[in-house]
Tab-separated table of C-alpha atoms in Angstrom:
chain	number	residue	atom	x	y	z
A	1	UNK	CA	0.000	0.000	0.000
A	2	UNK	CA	1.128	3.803	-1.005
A	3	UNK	CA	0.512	5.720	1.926
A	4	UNK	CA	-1.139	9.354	0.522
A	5	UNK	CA	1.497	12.150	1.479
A	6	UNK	CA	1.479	16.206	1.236
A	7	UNK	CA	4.929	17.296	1.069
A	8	UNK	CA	5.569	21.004	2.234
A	9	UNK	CA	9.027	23.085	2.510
A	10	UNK	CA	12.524	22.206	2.259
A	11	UNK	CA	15.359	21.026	4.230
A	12	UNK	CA	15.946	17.936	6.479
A	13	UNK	CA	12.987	15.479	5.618
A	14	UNK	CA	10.705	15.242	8.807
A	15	UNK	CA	7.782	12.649	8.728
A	16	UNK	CA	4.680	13.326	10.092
A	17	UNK	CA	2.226	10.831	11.629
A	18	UNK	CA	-0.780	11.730	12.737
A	19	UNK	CA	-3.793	10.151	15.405
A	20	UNK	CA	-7.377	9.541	14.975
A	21	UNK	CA	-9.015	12.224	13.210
A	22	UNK	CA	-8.221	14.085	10.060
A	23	UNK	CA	-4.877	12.569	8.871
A	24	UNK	CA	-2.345	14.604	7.347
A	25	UNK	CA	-4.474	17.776	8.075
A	26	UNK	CA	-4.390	17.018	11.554
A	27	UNK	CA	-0.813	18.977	11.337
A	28	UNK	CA	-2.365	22.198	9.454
A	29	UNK	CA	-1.376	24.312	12.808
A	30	UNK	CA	1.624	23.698	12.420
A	31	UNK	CA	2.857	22.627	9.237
A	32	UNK	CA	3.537	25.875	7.655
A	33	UNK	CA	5.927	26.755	10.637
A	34	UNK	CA	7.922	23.659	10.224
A	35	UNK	CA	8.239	24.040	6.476
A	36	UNK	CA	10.070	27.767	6.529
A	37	UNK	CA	12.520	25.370	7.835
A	38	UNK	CA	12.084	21.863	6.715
A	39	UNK	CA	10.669	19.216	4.344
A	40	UNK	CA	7.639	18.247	6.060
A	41	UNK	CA	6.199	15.349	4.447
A	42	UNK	CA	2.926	14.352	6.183
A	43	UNK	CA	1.077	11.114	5.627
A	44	UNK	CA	-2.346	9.219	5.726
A	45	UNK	CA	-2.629	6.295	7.370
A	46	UNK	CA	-4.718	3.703	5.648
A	47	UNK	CA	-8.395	4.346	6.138
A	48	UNK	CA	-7.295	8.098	7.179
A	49	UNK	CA	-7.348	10.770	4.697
A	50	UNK	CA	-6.911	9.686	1.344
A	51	UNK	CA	-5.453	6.622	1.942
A	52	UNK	CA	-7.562	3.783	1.990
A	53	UNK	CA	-8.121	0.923	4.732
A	54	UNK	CA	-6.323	-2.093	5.223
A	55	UNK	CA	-7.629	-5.027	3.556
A	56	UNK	CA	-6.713	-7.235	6.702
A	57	UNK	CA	-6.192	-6.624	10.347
A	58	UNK	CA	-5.918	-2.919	11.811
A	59	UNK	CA	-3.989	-2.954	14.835
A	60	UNK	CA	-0.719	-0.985	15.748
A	61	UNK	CA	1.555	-3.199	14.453
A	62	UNK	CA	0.129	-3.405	10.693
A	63	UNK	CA	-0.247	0.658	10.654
A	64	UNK	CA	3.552	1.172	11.756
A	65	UNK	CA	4.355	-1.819	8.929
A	66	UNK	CA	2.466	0.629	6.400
A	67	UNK	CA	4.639	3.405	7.786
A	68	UNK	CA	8.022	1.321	7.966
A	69	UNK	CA	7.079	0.541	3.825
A	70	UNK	CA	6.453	4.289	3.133
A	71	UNK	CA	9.700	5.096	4.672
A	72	UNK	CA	11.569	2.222	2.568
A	73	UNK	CA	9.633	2.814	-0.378
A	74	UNK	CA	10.263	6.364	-0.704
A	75	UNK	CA	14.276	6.408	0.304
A	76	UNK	CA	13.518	8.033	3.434
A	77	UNK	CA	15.919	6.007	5.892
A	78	UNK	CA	16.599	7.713	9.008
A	79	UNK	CA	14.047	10.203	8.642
A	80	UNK	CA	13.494	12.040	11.415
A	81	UNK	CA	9.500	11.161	12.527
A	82	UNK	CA	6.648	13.069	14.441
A	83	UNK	CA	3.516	11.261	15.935
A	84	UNK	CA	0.784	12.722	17.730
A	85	UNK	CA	-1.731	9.917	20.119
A	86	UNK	CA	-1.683	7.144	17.975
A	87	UNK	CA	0.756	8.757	15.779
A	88	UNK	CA	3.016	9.064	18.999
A	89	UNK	CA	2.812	5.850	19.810
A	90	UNK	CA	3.814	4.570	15.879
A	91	UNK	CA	6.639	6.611	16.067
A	92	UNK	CA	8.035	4.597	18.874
A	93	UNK	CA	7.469	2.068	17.707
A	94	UNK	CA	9.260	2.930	14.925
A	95	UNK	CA	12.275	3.675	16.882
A	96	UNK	CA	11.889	0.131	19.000
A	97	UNK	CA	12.087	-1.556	15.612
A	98	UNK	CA	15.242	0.522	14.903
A	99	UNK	CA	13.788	2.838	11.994
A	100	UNK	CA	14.073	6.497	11.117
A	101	UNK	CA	16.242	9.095	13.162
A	102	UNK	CA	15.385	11.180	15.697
A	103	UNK	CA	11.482	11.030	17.005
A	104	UNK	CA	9.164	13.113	18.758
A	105	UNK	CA	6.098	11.963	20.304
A	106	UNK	CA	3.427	14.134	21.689
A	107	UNK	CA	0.899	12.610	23.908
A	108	UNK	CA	1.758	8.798	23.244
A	109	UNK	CA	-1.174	6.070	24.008
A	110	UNK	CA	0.134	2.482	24.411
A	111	UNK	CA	1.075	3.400	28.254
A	112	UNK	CA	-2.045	3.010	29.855
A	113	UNK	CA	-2.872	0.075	33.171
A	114	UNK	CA	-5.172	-1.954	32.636
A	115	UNK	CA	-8.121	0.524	34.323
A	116	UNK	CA	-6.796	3.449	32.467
A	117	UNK	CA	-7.243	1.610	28.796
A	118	UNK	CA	-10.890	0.512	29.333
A	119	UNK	CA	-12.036	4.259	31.144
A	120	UNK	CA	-10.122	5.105	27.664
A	121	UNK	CA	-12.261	3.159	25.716
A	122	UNK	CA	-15.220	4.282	27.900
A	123	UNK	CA	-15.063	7.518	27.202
A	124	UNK	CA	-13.624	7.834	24.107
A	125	UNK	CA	-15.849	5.254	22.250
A	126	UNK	CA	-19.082	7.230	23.026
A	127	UNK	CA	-17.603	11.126	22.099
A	128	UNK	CA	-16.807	9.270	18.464
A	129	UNK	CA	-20.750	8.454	18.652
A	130	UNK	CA	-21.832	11.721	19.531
A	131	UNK	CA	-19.824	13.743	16.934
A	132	UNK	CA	-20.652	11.277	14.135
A	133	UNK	CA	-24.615	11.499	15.378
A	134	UNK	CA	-24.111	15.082	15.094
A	135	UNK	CA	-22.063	14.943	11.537
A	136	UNK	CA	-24.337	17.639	9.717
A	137	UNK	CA	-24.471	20.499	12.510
A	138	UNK	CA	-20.261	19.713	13.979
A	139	UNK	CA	-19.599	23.246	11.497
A	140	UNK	CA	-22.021	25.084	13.279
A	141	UNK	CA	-21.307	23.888	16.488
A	142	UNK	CA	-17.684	24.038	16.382
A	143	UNK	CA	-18.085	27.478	15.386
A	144	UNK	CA	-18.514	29.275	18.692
A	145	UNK	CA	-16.662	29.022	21.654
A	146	UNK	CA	-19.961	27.195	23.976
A	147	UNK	CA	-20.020	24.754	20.981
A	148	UNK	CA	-16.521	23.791	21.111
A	149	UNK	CA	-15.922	23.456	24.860
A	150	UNK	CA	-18.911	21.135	24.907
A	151	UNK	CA	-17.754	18.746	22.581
A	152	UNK	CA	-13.943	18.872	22.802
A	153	UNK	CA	-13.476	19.435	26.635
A	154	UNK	CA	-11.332	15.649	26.876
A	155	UNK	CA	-9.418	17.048	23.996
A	156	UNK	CA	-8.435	20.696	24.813
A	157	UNK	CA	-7.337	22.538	27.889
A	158	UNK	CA	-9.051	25.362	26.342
A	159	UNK	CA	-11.571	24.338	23.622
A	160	UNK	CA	-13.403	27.924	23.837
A	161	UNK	CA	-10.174	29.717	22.305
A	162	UNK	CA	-9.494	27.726	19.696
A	163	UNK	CA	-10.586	28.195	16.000
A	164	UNK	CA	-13.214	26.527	14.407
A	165	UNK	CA	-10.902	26.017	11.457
A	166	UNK	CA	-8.085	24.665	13.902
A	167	UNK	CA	-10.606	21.781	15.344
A	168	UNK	CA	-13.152	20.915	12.327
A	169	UNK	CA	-10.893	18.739	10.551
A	170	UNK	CA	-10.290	16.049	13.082
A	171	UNK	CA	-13.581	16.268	14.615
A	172	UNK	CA	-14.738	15.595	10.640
A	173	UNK	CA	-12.149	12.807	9.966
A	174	UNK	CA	-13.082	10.806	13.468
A	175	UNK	CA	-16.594	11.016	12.331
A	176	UNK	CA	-16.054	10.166	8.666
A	177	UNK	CA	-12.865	8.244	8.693
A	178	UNK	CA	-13.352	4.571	7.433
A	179	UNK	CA	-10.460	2.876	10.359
A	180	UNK	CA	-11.763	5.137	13.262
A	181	UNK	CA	-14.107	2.221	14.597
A	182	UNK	CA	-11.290	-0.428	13.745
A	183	UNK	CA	-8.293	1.592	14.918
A	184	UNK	CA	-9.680	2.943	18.263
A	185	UNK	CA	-10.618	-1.408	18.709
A	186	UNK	CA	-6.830	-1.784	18.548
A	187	UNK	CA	-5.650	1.134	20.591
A	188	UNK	CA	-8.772	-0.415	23.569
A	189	UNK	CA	-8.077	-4.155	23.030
A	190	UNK	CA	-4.382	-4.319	21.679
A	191	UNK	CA	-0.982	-5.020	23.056
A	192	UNK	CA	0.387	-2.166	25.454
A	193	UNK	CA	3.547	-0.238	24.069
A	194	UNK	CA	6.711	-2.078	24.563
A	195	UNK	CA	9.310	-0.289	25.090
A	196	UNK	CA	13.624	-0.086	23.762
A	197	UNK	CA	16.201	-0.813	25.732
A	198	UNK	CA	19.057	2.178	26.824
A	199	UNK	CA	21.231	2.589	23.301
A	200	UNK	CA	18.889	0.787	20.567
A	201	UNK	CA	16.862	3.317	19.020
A	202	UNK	CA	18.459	5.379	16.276
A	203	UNK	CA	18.370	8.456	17.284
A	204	UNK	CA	17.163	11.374	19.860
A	205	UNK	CA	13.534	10.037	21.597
A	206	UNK	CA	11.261	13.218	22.865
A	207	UNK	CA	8.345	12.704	24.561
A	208	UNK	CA	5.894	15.811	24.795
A	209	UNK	CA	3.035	15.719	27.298
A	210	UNK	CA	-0.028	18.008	27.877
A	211	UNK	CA	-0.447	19.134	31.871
A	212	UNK	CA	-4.134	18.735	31.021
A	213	UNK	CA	-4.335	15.978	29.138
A	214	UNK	CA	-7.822	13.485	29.868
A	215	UNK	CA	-7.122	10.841	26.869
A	216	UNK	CA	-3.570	9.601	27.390
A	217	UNK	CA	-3.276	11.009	31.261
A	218	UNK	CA	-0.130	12.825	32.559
A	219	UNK	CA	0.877	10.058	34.906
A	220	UNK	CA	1.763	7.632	31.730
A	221	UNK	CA	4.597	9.445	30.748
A	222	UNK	CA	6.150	7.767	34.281
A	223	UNK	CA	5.824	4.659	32.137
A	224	UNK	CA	6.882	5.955	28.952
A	225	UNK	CA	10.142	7.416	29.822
A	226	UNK	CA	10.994	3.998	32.090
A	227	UNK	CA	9.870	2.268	28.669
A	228	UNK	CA	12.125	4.289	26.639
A	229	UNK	CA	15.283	5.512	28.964
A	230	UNK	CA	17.251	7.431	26.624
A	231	UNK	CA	13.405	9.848	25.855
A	232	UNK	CA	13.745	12.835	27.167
A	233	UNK	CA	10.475	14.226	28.954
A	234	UNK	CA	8.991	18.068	27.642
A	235	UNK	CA	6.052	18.918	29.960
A	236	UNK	CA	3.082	20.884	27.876
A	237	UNK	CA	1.553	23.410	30.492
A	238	UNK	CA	-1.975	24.500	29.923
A	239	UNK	CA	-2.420	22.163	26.943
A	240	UNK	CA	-4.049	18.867	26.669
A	241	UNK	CA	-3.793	15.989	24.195
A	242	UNK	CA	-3.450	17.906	21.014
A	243	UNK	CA	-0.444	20.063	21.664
A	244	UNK	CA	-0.800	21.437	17.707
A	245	UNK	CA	-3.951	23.053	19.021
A	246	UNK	CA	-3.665	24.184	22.484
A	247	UNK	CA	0.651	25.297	22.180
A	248	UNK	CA	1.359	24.898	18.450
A	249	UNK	CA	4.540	27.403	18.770
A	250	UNK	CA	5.897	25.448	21.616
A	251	UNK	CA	5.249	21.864	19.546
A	252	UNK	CA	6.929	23.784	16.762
A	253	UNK	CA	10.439	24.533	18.481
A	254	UNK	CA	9.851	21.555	20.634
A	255	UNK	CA	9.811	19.700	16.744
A	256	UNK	CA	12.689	21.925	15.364
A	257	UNK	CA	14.819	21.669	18.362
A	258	UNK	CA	15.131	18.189	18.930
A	259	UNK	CA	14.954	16.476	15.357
A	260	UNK	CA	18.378	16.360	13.040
């Protein structure tokens, strides 16, 4: 499978992965900041975006494989990578499989307990229902500030202040997205994240983490960073799981700063 790309910029390649929701528009905050200094090559995952499902099994493992082909098929060997939830947690695995260069992953699932992943699935499951029962009016309703903070308050620290242009793409692609239903299965019944020994992965490891985050909680970056020893730790203040949204000049240096 050909994963669908937008490539942006110039530079050092960077490869972006992206979460539930809108695929490679998920990045829009962002991207045009990252491209004054680097190629930014952003990608759907299948049944994301314009790339289309998986014929077989969706689980984390086939969606990094999909990733890990991209990255052979298109030369890009030891590209640095970016993942945000999901995408965050492809992205290490990435690096636990020895691929790509430096990585940055913002808000990370795959480090949950055992409580923590079904109150994930328990809350998560049923905000997918309500925005896809509300498909026709999400424009309207993401377009003023009561409107947002209703419907993304486990996604932002401060859904009122954000944009309705910032927000309406992901809340679009996890209603409309053919692998929401089959990815979010595999993020609530899968394997946990395992983790890379000190000195295997390939390059620099950052983890970024919203303060506020109520999807993939604060306390799991305990685990992630004992998972991954040689990550270094950035704290988000005042954001929660979508750092592009709630700090997107802080993700952007945080990005710059600490990929090659």
């Amino acid at each position: 499978m050909t994963l669908h790309q937008v490539r942006r910029g110039s530079g050092s390649p960077l490869l972006m992965v992206h979460g539930l929701g809108a695929g490679s528009r998920s990045w829009a905050p962002i991207v045009d900041d990252l491209a004054e200094r680097r190629e930014v090559i952003a990608v759907d995952l299948p049944g994301f975006g314009e790339t289309p499902a998986l014929t077989g099994e969706v689980s984390i493992a086939t969606l990094t494989d999909a990733v890990a082909d991209f990255i052979h098929e298109q030369g890009l060997d030891g590209v640095s990578t970016v993942g945000q939830s999901m995408g965050g947690r492809i992205v290490l695995e990435l690096a636990r499989r020895r691929l790509g260069g430096d990585t940055v992953a913002l808000d990370p699932g795959g480090f949950w307990n055992g409580r923590e992943q079904a109150v994930f699935g328990a809350t998560l499951r049923p905000s997918i229902a309500l925005v896809r029962a509300l498909r026709g009016a999400l424009p309207s309703l993401l377009g003023n500030p009561a409107g947002r903070t209703l419907l993304l308050a486990q996604l932002s620290a401060r859904p009122w202040a954000l944009s309705r242009d910032t927000v309406l793409p992901d809340v679009l692609g996890l209603a409309d997205s053919p692998s929401t239903g089959d990815a979010l299965d595999a993020l609530i019944k899968g394997p946990k994240q395992e983790g890379a020994p000190a000195g295997t992965v390939p390059g620099r490891v950052t983890i970024g983490w919203g303060r506020r985050d109520l999807v993939t909680l604060p306390r799991q970056a305990a685990r992630a960073t004992e998972l991954f020893p040689d990550a270094v730790l950035h704290w988000f203040e005042r954001c929660g799981h979508f750092p592009q949204w709630d700090s997107p000049s802080e993700a952007t240096r945080l990005i710059l700063d600490s990929t090659g």
